[in-house]
Amino acid sequence: MNSVPEPRTAAALAARRSKTETALLRVRESIARLQREKAQVSVAAVARRANVSRTFLYANPEARAAIAMAMTEAGDRRTRMLVEQDDEREATWRERALNAEDALKAAQAEILAQRTRIGELLGQIRDLQAEWTEEAVQRITTENTTLKQRVRQLTADNRTLDERFKAARSNLRFQDRRVADLEARLTGPEPPA
C-alpha cells in the first residue's frame, strides 16, 4: 500500500480542511457577534448565524468547545448580574425597613405626647370647670375631641407603619436567604461540560 495519497484525494482533503476552517471561522465570528449583541449563545443560534449545520457544531470538537466556552461565560455573566440585582434589592429593602422603623418610633413618640397633652387638658377642665365660661368649656371640649381624633389617626398610622416594618423585615429575610442561595450556587461544584 502506498502511504502518499493520490493527487485527487489530497486535493479533496485539502478542500475539506479549507471548508472546515472557513466554517470554524464563521462559527467564532457568530459567537463574538452574539456576545456583542448580548444575545443568548446556543447551538441553534450559532448554527443559524454561521450558516452551518447543528451536526457540524456537535461533530467538530473545536466548534463544540467554542460554543461551550461562550455558554459558560454567558452563564457567569448572568450569575454576576443576578447577584448585583439581588444586592440592589436587598439594599432597597434594608433602607425601607430602617425608614419604617424610624417612622414607627416617631409615631409612637407623637402618640405619647398627644396622650400626655389630653391628660393635661382633662385635668385643667376638672380643676377650673367652675371658673370657666360655657364658651371656654366648649372650646376645650372641641380641642379635646380634635386631639382624640389625632390620637386615633396616629394610632392607625402607627399600626400601618408597624405592618410595613414587619413586611420589610420579612422581605429582608427572604432576600438574605436568596443571596445565601446564590452564593452557595456560585461556590458549589461546577456542572459537567
PDB file of N, CA, C and O in Angstrom, residues 54 61 163 191:
ATOM      1  N   ARG A  54     -26.216  21.989  12.622  1.00  0.00           N
ATOM      2  CA  ARG A  54     -26.009  21.663  14.039  1.00  0.00           C
ATOM      3  C   ARG A  54     -25.126  20.430  14.157  1.00  0.00           C
ATOM      4  O   ARG A  54     -24.340  20.320  15.090  1.00  0.00           O
ATOM      5  N   PRO A  61     -14.940  19.101  17.257  1.00  0.00           N
ATOM      6  CA  PRO A  61     -14.541  19.382  18.643  1.00  0.00           C
ATOM      7  C   PRO A  61     -14.228  20.859  18.890  1.00  0.00           C
ATOM      8  O   PRO A  61     -14.556  21.392  19.951  1.00  0.00           O
ATOM      9  N   GLU A 163     -47.049  47.355  60.409  1.00  0.00           N
ATOM     10  CA  GLU A 163     -47.244  46.296  59.418  1.00  0.00           C
ATOM     11  C   GLU A 163     -46.217  46.409  58.300  1.00  0.00           C
ATOM     12  O   GLU A 163     -45.660  45.404  57.856  1.00  0.00           O
ATOM     13  N   PRO A 191     -20.938  22.356  37.079  1.00  0.00           N
ATOM     14  CA  PRO A 191     -21.615  21.265  36.397  1.00  0.00           C
ATOM     15  C   PRO A 191     -20.710  20.702  35.300  1.00  0.00           C
ATOM     16  O   PRO A 191     -19.902  21.430  34.737  1.00  0.00           O
TER      17      PRO A 191
END
